Amino acid sequence: MRVGELARRTGTTIRALRYYESVGLVVPRRLGNGYREYDPVAVRMVAQIRELMTLGLSVEETRPFVESIAAGAEDADVCAAALATYRGTITALQERIGRLTAQRDALNARLDAAAGKIVTAAPPADGDPHGLVGRRLPRVGFYATDGRPVDLGALGPGRSVIFVYPLTGRPGVDLPNSLLEVHGALGGNEQPAWFRDHHAEIRTAGAERVYGLSAQSTGYQRELVHRLRLPYPLIPDPRLTLAAALGLPTFTAGDMTLYKRLTLIIADDVIEHVFHPILYPASHALDVMRWLTKKRR
């Protein structure tokens, strides 16, 4: 087959095939008229190169696999050189993961140190929700942004994380001026985004499920889920049903009544812990993850 046909059948480019030829991996025959012609086995060879490259191997590291196919092997993995390449690549990945983990831990340490130096006005003491620990969640039902009904009094076994936040803005739409003077109302998008970025780690640390809850409408929250690609659902509570049932702290801004920022840890439908006040929303997801990790020890 000609180079164009091989490129079409393997989903690659002619430029890539020329490169494979230049390094001696997939070499066509030269016809009398000067045209290149590839044997049918070239399809397997190119497919093997592309598959291995997606696993992190370089083009050169695919050579033993391609040579096995060229020699007629049914399974290109079954050769000593191929196994050695796998072992070497895995070792390199483990070393890289170790370096990245150390880098992440160092950045987390710097974040914690920097956050601790930020001077923030203390929130008012009224409406302190810490007396909630030990209480059962009420049987109040909502429809989350994924369309599923959520009964807060029957979330299921294991720990659930419910982070409550004031509101989120939309791109190009200013927040009400009155919110700029209210503690905890700025950065409305930060907390959902940080719980998104650390969602997998929070689940690994011991949370069976994660929810966000605010007094905004379903439309606002669905837009946020779509825009930020949140891996967990949000719960709209525009009537402040949960605030009325539990006495959660709220505040008024203009004609809006909004939740103050807090996070509930629910264990088997009982409030096990309350994070409040939350002075640094950007690092709060890490605080939750650390708390959950300590509880698992």
PDB file of N, CA and C in Angstrom, residues 102-177:
ATOM      1  N   ALA A 102       6.582  14.966  45.850  1.00  0.00           N
ATOM      2  CA  ALA A 102       7.370  15.849  46.711  1.00  0.00           C
ATOM      3  C   ALA A 102       7.128  17.314  46.358  1.00  0.00           C
ATOM      4  N   GLN A 103       6.989  17.608  45.058  1.00  0.00           N
ATOM      5  CA  GLN A 103       6.712  18.978  44.631  1.00  0.00           C
ATOM      6  C   GLN A 103       5.356  19.443  45.126  1.00  0.00           C
ATOM      7  N   ARG A 104       4.338  18.556  45.022  1.00  0.00           N
ATOM      8  CA  ARG A 104       3.007  18.907  45.513  1.00  0.00           C
ATOM      9  C   ARG A 104       3.025  19.159  47.009  1.00  0.00           C
ATOM     10  N   ASP A 105       3.696  18.294  47.767  1.00  0.00           N
ATOM     11  CA  ASP A 105       3.750  18.458  49.219  1.00  0.00           C
ATOM     12  C   ASP A 105       4.447  19.757  49.599  1.00  0.00           C
ATOM     13  N   ALA A 106       5.508  20.100  48.868  1.00  0.00           N
ATOM     14  CA  ALA A 106       6.211  21.355  49.152  1.00  0.00           C
ATOM     15  C   ALA A 106       5.325  22.553  48.861  1.00  0.00           C
ATOM     16  N   LEU A 107       4.547  22.480  47.755  1.00  0.00           N
ATOM     17  CA  LEU A 107       3.633  23.584  47.428  1.00  0.00           C
ATOM     18  C   LEU A 107       2.522  23.700  48.469  1.00  0.00           C
ATOM     19  N   ASN A 108       1.996  22.551  48.940  1.00  0.00           N
ATOM     20  CA  ASN A 108       0.973  22.584  49.982  1.00  0.00           C
ATOM     21  C   ASN A 108       1.510  23.230  51.253  1.00  0.00           C
ATOM     22  N   ALA A 109       2.766  22.899  51.592  1.00  0.00           N
ATOM     23  CA  ALA A 109       3.366  23.482  52.795  1.00  0.00           C
ATOM     24  C   ALA A 109       3.512  24.992  52.652  1.00  0.00           C
ATOM     25  N   ARG A 110       3.928  25.437  51.476  1.00  0.00           N
ATOM     26  CA  ARG A 110       4.067  26.888  51.250  1.00  0.00           C
ATOM     27  C   ARG A 110       2.702  27.571  51.258  1.00  0.00           C
ATOM     28  N   LEU A 111       1.683  26.889  50.696  1.00  0.00           N
ATOM     29  CA  LEU A 111       0.333  27.443  50.707  1.00  0.00           C
ATOM     30  C   LEU A 111      -0.153  27.623  52.136  1.00  0.00           C
ATOM     31  N   ASP A 112       0.031  26.586  52.970  1.00  0.00           N
ATOM     32  CA  ASP A 112      -0.406  26.676  54.356  1.00  0.00           C
ATOM     33  C   ASP A 112       0.319  27.786  55.097  1.00  0.00           C
ATOM     34  N   ALA A 113       1.641  27.897  54.845  1.00  0.00           N
ATOM     35  CA  ALA A 113       2.413  28.932  55.519  1.00  0.00           C
ATOM     36  C   ALA A 113       1.966  30.324  55.086  1.00  0.00           C
ATOM     37  N   ALA A 114       1.703  30.493  53.771  1.00  0.00           N
ATOM     38  CA  ALA A 114       1.278  31.798  53.273  1.00  0.00           C
ATOM     39  C   ALA A 114      -0.113  32.149  53.764  1.00  0.00           C
ATOM     40  N   ALA A 115      -1.020  31.145  53.781  1.00  0.00           N
ATOM     41  CA  ALA A 115      -2.388  31.415  54.225  1.00  0.00           C
ATOM     42  C   ALA A 115      -2.410  31.839  55.686  1.00  0.00           C
ATOM     43  N   GLY A 116      -1.501  31.258  56.486  1.00  0.00           N
ATOM     44  CA  GLY A 116      -1.474  31.605  57.895  1.00  0.00           C
ATOM     45  C   GLY A 116      -1.003  33.009  58.169  1.00  0.00           C
ATOM     46  N   LYS A 117      -0.359  33.659  57.180  1.00  0.00           N
ATOM     47  CA  LYS A 117       0.134  35.018  57.362  1.00  0.00           C
ATOM     48  C   LYS A 117      -0.861  36.077  56.909  1.00  0.00           C
ATOM     49  N   ILE A 118      -1.952  35.627  56.247  1.00  0.00           N
ATOM     50  CA  ILE A 118      -2.947  36.581  55.761  1.00  0.00           C
ATOM     51  C   ILE A 118      -3.777  37.074  56.927  1.00  0.00           C
ATOM     52  N   VAL A 119      -3.880  38.368  57.072  1.00  0.00           N
ATOM     53  CA  VAL A 119      -4.667  38.963  58.139  1.00  0.00           C
ATOM     54  C   VAL A 119      -6.077  39.197  57.625  1.00  0.00           C
ATOM     55  N   THR A 120      -7.031  38.529  58.234  1.00  0.00           N
ATOM     56  CA  THR A 120      -8.425  38.638  57.822  1.00  0.00           C
ATOM     57  C   THR A 120      -9.260  39.021  59.019  1.00  0.00           C
ATOM     58  N   ALA A 121     -10.187  39.917  58.809  1.00  0.00           N
ATOM     59  CA  ALA A 121     -11.052  40.325  59.911  1.00  0.00           C
ATOM     60  C   ALA A 121     -11.849  39.136  60.408  1.00  0.00           C
ATOM     61  N   ALA A 122     -11.969  39.007  61.722  1.00  0.00           N
ATOM     62  CA  ALA A 122     -12.705  37.883  62.292  1.00  0.00           C
ATOM     63  C   ALA A 122     -14.184  38.020  62.005  1.00  0.00           C
ATOM     64  N   PRO A 123     -14.897  36.917  61.761  1.00  0.00           N
ATOM     65  CA  PRO A 123     -16.323  36.972  61.493  1.00  0.00           C
ATOM     66  C   PRO A 123     -17.093  37.234  62.779  1.00  0.00           C
ATOM     67  N   PRO A 124     -18.296  37.714  62.689  1.00  0.00           N
ATOM     68  CA  PRO A 124     -19.092  37.915  63.895  1.00  0.00           C
ATOM     69  C   PRO A 124     -19.352  36.587  64.593  1.00  0.00           C
ATOM     70  N   ALA A 125     -19.485  36.641  65.924  1.00  0.00           N
ATOM     71  CA  ALA A 125     -19.624  35.410  66.703  1.00  0.00           C
ATOM     72  C   ALA A 125     -21.054  34.908  66.745  1.00  0.00           C
ATOM     73  N   ASP A 126     -22.030  35.720  66.325  1.00  0.00           N
ATOM     74  CA  ASP A 126     -23.419  35.279  66.423  1.00  0.00           C
ATOM     75  C   ASP A 126     -23.694  34.157  65.428  1.00  0.00           C
ATOM     76  N   GLY A 127     -24.597  33.276  65.785  1.00  0.00           N
ATOM     77  CA  GLY A 127     -24.948  32.174  64.892  1.00  0.00           C
ATOM     78  C   GLY A 127     -23.899  31.091  64.839  1.00  0.00           C
ATOM     79  N   ASP A 128     -23.084  30.915  65.884  1.00  0.00           N
ATOM     80  CA  ASP A 128     -22.056  29.885  65.903  1.00  0.00           C
ATOM     81  C   ASP A 128     -22.706  28.509  65.782  1.00  0.00           C
ATOM     82  N   PRO A 129     -22.381  27.733  64.707  1.00  0.00           N
ATOM     83  CA  PRO A 129     -23.089  26.462  64.470  1.00  0.00           C
ATOM     84  C   PRO A 129     -22.419  25.251  65.098  1.00  0.00           C
ATOM     85  N   HIS A 130     -21.413  25.417  65.939  1.00  0.00           N
ATOM     86  CA  HIS A 130     -20.697  24.243  66.435  1.00  0.00           C
ATOM     87  C   HIS A 130     -21.537  23.391  67.374  1.00  0.00           C
ATOM     88  N   GLY A 131     -22.649  23.924  67.872  1.00  0.00           N
ATOM     89  CA  GLY A 131     -23.541  23.106  68.678  1.00  0.00           C
ATOM     90  C   GLY A 131     -24.275  22.053  67.881  1.00  0.00           C
ATOM     91  N   LEU A 132     -24.030  22.009  66.586  1.00  0.00           N
ATOM     92  CA  LEU A 132     -24.702  21.034  65.727  1.00  0.00           C
ATOM     93  C   LEU A 132     -24.094  19.641  65.835  1.00  0.00           C
ATOM     94  N   VAL A 133     -22.873  19.532  66.300  1.00  0.00           N
ATOM     95  CA  VAL A 133     -22.202  18.236  66.347  1.00  0.00           C
ATOM     96  C   VAL A 133     -23.006  17.260  67.209  1.00  0.00           C
ATOM     97  N   GLY A 134     -23.254  16.088  66.666  1.00  0.00           N
ATOM     98  CA  GLY A 134     -24.023  15.072  67.363  1.00  0.00           C
ATOM     99  C   GLY A 134     -25.491  15.036  66.984  1.00  0.00           C
ATOM    100  N   ARG A 135     -25.949  16.062  66.271  1.00  0.00           N
ATOM    101  CA  ARG A 135     -27.356  16.078  65.855  1.00  0.00           C
ATOM    102  C   ARG A 135     -27.539  15.304  64.555  1.00  0.00           C
ATOM    103  N   ARG A 136     -28.705  14.725  64.402  1.00  0.00           N
ATOM    104  CA  ARG A 136     -29.051  14.065  63.148  1.00  0.00           C
ATOM    105  C   ARG A 136     -29.515  15.105  62.146  1.00  0.00           C
ATOM    106  N   LEU A 137     -29.184  14.891  60.893  1.00  0.00           N
ATOM    107  CA  LEU A 137     -29.690  15.782  59.852  1.00  0.00           C
ATOM    108  C   LEU A 137     -31.193  15.571  59.694  1.00  0.00           C
ATOM    109  N   PRO A 138     -31.932  16.649  59.453  1.00  0.00           N
ATOM    110  CA  PRO A 138     -33.384  16.506  59.275  1.00  0.00           C
ATOM    111  C   PRO A 138     -33.711  15.833  57.945  1.00  0.00           C
ATOM    112  N   ARG A 139     -34.872  15.235  57.864  1.00  0.00           N
ATOM    113  CA  ARG A 139     -35.314  14.606  56.627  1.00  0.00           C
ATOM    114  C   ARG A 139     -35.883  15.682  55.710  1.00  0.00           C
ATOM    115  N   VAL A 140     -34.995  16.404  55.060  1.00  0.00           N
ATOM    116  CA  VAL A 140     -35.403  17.421  54.092  1.00  0.00           C
ATOM    117  C   VAL A 140     -34.889  16.999  52.726  1.00  0.00           C
ATOM    118  N   GLY A 141     -35.731  17.134  51.731  1.00  0.00           N
ATOM    119  CA  GLY A 141     -35.387  16.661  50.394  1.00  0.00           C
ATOM    120  C   GLY A 141     -35.133  17.787  49.417  1.00  0.00           C
ATOM    121  N   PHE A 142     -34.197  17.563  48.507  1.00  0.00           N
ATOM    122  CA  PHE A 142     -33.858  18.510  47.450  1.00  0.00           C
ATOM    123  C   PHE A 142     -33.654  17.733  46.156  1.00  0.00           C
ATOM    124  N   TYR A 143     -33.633  18.464  45.060  1.00  0.00           N
ATOM    125  CA  TYR A 143     -33.192  17.904  43.787  1.00  0.00           C
ATOM    126  C   TYR A 143     -31.854  18.541  43.450  1.00  0.00           C
ATOM    127  N   ALA A 144     -30.809  17.711  43.335  1.00  0.00           N
ATOM    128  CA  ALA A 144     -29.486  18.211  43.036  1.00  0.00           C
ATOM    129  C   ALA A 144     -29.366  18.579  41.559  1.00  0.00           C
ATOM    130  N   THR A 145     -28.228  19.173  41.203  1.00  0.00           N
ATOM    131  CA  THR A 145     -28.035  19.632  39.829  1.00  0.00           C
ATOM    132  C   THR A 145     -27.947  18.488  38.834  1.00  0.00           C
ATOM    133  N   ASP A 146     -27.711  17.255  39.304  1.00  0.00           N
ATOM    134  CA  ASP A 146     -27.708  16.112  38.387  1.00  0.00           C
ATOM    135  C   ASP A 146     -29.100  15.517  38.204  1.00  0.00           C
ATOM    136  N   GLY A 147     -30.123  16.187  38.802  1.00  0.00           N
ATOM    137  CA  GLY A 147     -31.499  15.748  38.652  1.00  0.00           C
ATOM    138  C   GLY A 147     -31.940  14.695  39.644  1.00  0.00           C
ATOM    139  N   ARG A 148     -31.043  14.245  40.505  1.00  0.00           N
ATOM    140  CA  ARG A 148     -31.391  13.184  41.438  1.00  0.00           C
ATOM    141  C   ARG A 148     -31.924  13.769  42.745  1.00  0.00           C
ATOM    142  N   PRO A 149     -32.906  13.107  43.363  1.00  0.00           N
ATOM    143  CA  PRO A 149     -33.385  13.572  44.668  1.00  0.00           C
ATOM    144  C   PRO A 149     -32.353  13.275  45.753  1.00  0.00           C
ATOM    145  N   VAL A 150     -32.190  14.208  46.681  1.00  0.00           N
ATOM    146  CA  VAL A 150     -31.251  14.049  47.789  1.00  0.00           C
ATOM    147  C   VAL A 150     -32.009  14.298  49.084  1.00  0.00           C
ATOM    148  N   ASP A 151     -32.066  13.296  49.951  1.00  0.00           N
ATOM    149  CA  ASP A 151     -32.655  13.428  51.284  1.00  0.00           C
ATOM    150  C   ASP A 151     -31.499  13.561  52.268  1.00  0.00           C
ATOM    151  N   LEU A 152     -31.323  14.749  52.836  1.00  0.00           N
ATOM    152  CA  LEU A 152     -30.174  14.983  53.708  1.00  0.00           C
ATOM    153  C   LEU A 152     -30.229  14.130  54.970  1.00  0.00           C
ATOM    154  N   GLY A 153     -31.405  13.683  55.345  1.00  0.00           N
ATOM    155  CA  GLY A 153     -31.510  12.819  56.515  1.00  0.00           C
ATOM    156  C   GLY A 153     -31.299  11.361  56.210  1.00  0.00           C
ATOM    157  N   ALA A 154     -31.016  11.032  54.968  1.00  0.00           N
ATOM    158  CA  ALA A 154     -30.799   9.632  54.572  1.00  0.00           C
ATOM    159  C   ALA A 154     -29.762   9.581  53.452  1.00  0.00           C
ATOM    160  N   LEU A 155     -28.586  10.125  53.733  1.00  0.00           N
ATOM    161  CA  LEU A 155     -27.531  10.172  52.721  1.00  0.00           C
ATOM    162  C   LEU A 155     -26.899   8.810  52.485  1.00  0.00           C
ATOM    163  N   GLY A 156     -26.987   7.935  53.496  1.00  0.00           N
ATOM    164  CA  GLY A 156     -26.410   6.612  53.332  1.00  0.00           C
ATOM    165  C   GLY A 156     -25.237   6.395  54.263  1.00  0.00           C
ATOM    166  N   PRO A 157     -24.708   5.181  54.273  1.00  0.00           N
ATOM    167  CA  PRO A 157     -23.607   4.856  55.190  1.00  0.00           C
ATOM    168  C   PRO A 157     -22.318   5.575  54.810  1.00  0.00           C
ATOM    169  N   GLY A 158     -21.430   5.700  55.802  1.00  0.00           N
ATOM    170  CA  GLY A 158     -20.156   6.359  55.555  1.00  0.00           C
ATOM    171  C   GLY A 158     -20.259   7.865  55.737  1.00  0.00           C
ATOM    172  N   ARG A 159     -19.161   8.546  55.445  1.00  0.00           N
ATOM    173  CA  ARG A 159     -19.098   9.991  55.645  1.00  0.00           C
ATOM    174  C   ARG A 159     -19.493  10.756  54.391  1.00  0.00           C
ATOM    175  N   SER A 160     -20.236  11.841  54.609  1.00  0.00           N
ATOM    176  CA  SER A 160     -20.600  12.765  53.528  1.00  0.00           C
ATOM    177  C   SER A 160     -20.050  14.138  53.877  1.00  0.00           C
ATOM    178  N   VAL A 161     -19.617  14.862  52.862  1.00  0.00           N
ATOM    179  CA  VAL A 161     -19.132  16.226  53.026  1.00  0.00           C
ATOM    180  C   VAL A 161     -20.124  17.166  52.344  1.00  0.00           C
ATOM    181  N   ILE A 162     -20.672  18.118  53.106  1.00  0.00           N
ATOM    182  CA  ILE A 162     -21.571  19.135  52.538  1.00  0.00           C
ATOM    183  C   ILE A 162     -20.942  20.497  52.820  1.00  0.00           C
ATOM    184  N   PHE A 163     -20.432  21.142  51.773  1.00  0.00           N
ATOM    185  CA  PHE A 163     -19.883  22.476  51.987  1.00  0.00           C
ATOM    186  C   PHE A 163     -20.928  23.511  51.561  1.00  0.00           C
ATOM    187  N   VAL A 164     -21.194  24.427  52.473  1.00  0.00           N
ATOM    188  CA  VAL A 164     -22.219  25.452  52.297  1.00  0.00           C
ATOM    189  C   VAL A 164     -21.513  26.767  51.998  1.00  0.00           C
ATOM    190  N   TYR A 165     -21.942  27.465  50.956  1.00  0.00           N
ATOM    191  CA  TYR A 165     -21.268  28.699  50.549  1.00  0.00           C
ATOM    192  C   TYR A 165     -22.307  29.752  50.205  1.00  0.00           C
ATOM    193  N   PRO A 166     -21.928  31.033  50.197  1.00  0.00           N
ATOM    194  CA  PRO A 166     -22.921  32.105  49.991  1.00  0.00           C
ATOM    195  C   PRO A 166     -23.536  32.105  48.595  1.00  0.00           C
ATOM    196  N   LEU A 167     -22.695  32.276  47.573  1.00  0.00           N
ATOM    197  CA  LEU A 167     -23.210  32.355  46.208  1.00  0.00           C
ATOM    198  C   LEU A 167     -22.053  32.277  45.244  1.00  0.00           C
ATOM    199  N   THR A 168     -22.354  32.117  43.966  1.00  0.00           N
ATOM    200  CA  THR A 168     -21.352  32.165  42.912  1.00  0.00           C
ATOM    201  C   THR A 168     -21.760  33.224  41.904  1.00  0.00           C
ATOM    202  N   GLY A 169     -20.759  33.881  41.333  1.00  0.00           N
ATOM    203  CA  GLY A 169     -21.027  34.835  40.267  1.00  0.00           C
ATOM    204  C   GLY A 169     -20.926  34.161  38.914  1.00  0.00           C
ATOM    205  N   ARG A 170     -21.278  34.908  37.899  1.00  0.00           N
ATOM    206  CA  ARG A 170     -21.129  34.431  36.533  1.00  0.00           C
ATOM    207  C   ARG A 170     -20.154  35.341  35.799  1.00  0.00           C
ATOM    208  N   PRO A 171     -19.447  34.817  34.795  1.00  0.00           N
ATOM    209  CA  PRO A 171     -18.495  35.658  34.064  1.00  0.00           C
ATOM    210  C   PRO A 171     -19.171  36.895  33.488  1.00  0.00           C
ATOM    211  N   GLY A 172     -18.567  38.047  33.749  1.00  0.00           N
ATOM    212  CA  GLY A 172     -19.091  39.299  33.219  1.00  0.00           C
ATOM    213  C   GLY A 172     -20.216  39.894  34.018  1.00  0.00           C
ATOM    214  N   VAL A 173     -20.620  39.243  35.113  1.00  0.00           N
ATOM    215  CA  VAL A 173     -21.708  39.764  35.951  1.00  0.00           C
ATOM    216  C   VAL A 173     -21.128  40.097  37.319  1.00  0.00           C
ATOM    217  N   ASP A 174     -21.194  41.370  37.714  1.00  0.00           N
ATOM    218  CA  ASP A 174     -20.628  41.798  38.985  1.00  0.00           C
ATOM    219  C   ASP A 174     -21.477  41.303  40.142  1.00  0.00           C
ATOM    220  N   LEU A 175     -20.794  41.031  41.270  1.00  0.00           N
ATOM    221  CA  LEU A 175     -21.517  40.741  42.501  1.00  0.00           C
ATOM    222  C   LEU A 175     -22.101  42.037  43.044  1.00  0.00           C
ATOM    223  N   PRO A 176     -23.191  41.960  43.808  1.00  0.00           N
ATOM    224  CA  PRO A 176     -23.740  43.170  44.428  1.00  0.00           C
ATOM    225  C   PRO A 176     -22.686  43.851  45.300  1.00  0.00           C
ATOM    226  N   ASN A 177     -22.664  45.190  45.263  1.00  0.00           N
ATOM    227  CA  ASN A 177     -21.674  45.926  46.036  1.00  0.00           C
ATOM    228  C   ASN A 177     -21.736  45.589  47.518  1.00  0.00           C
TER     229      ASN A 177
END
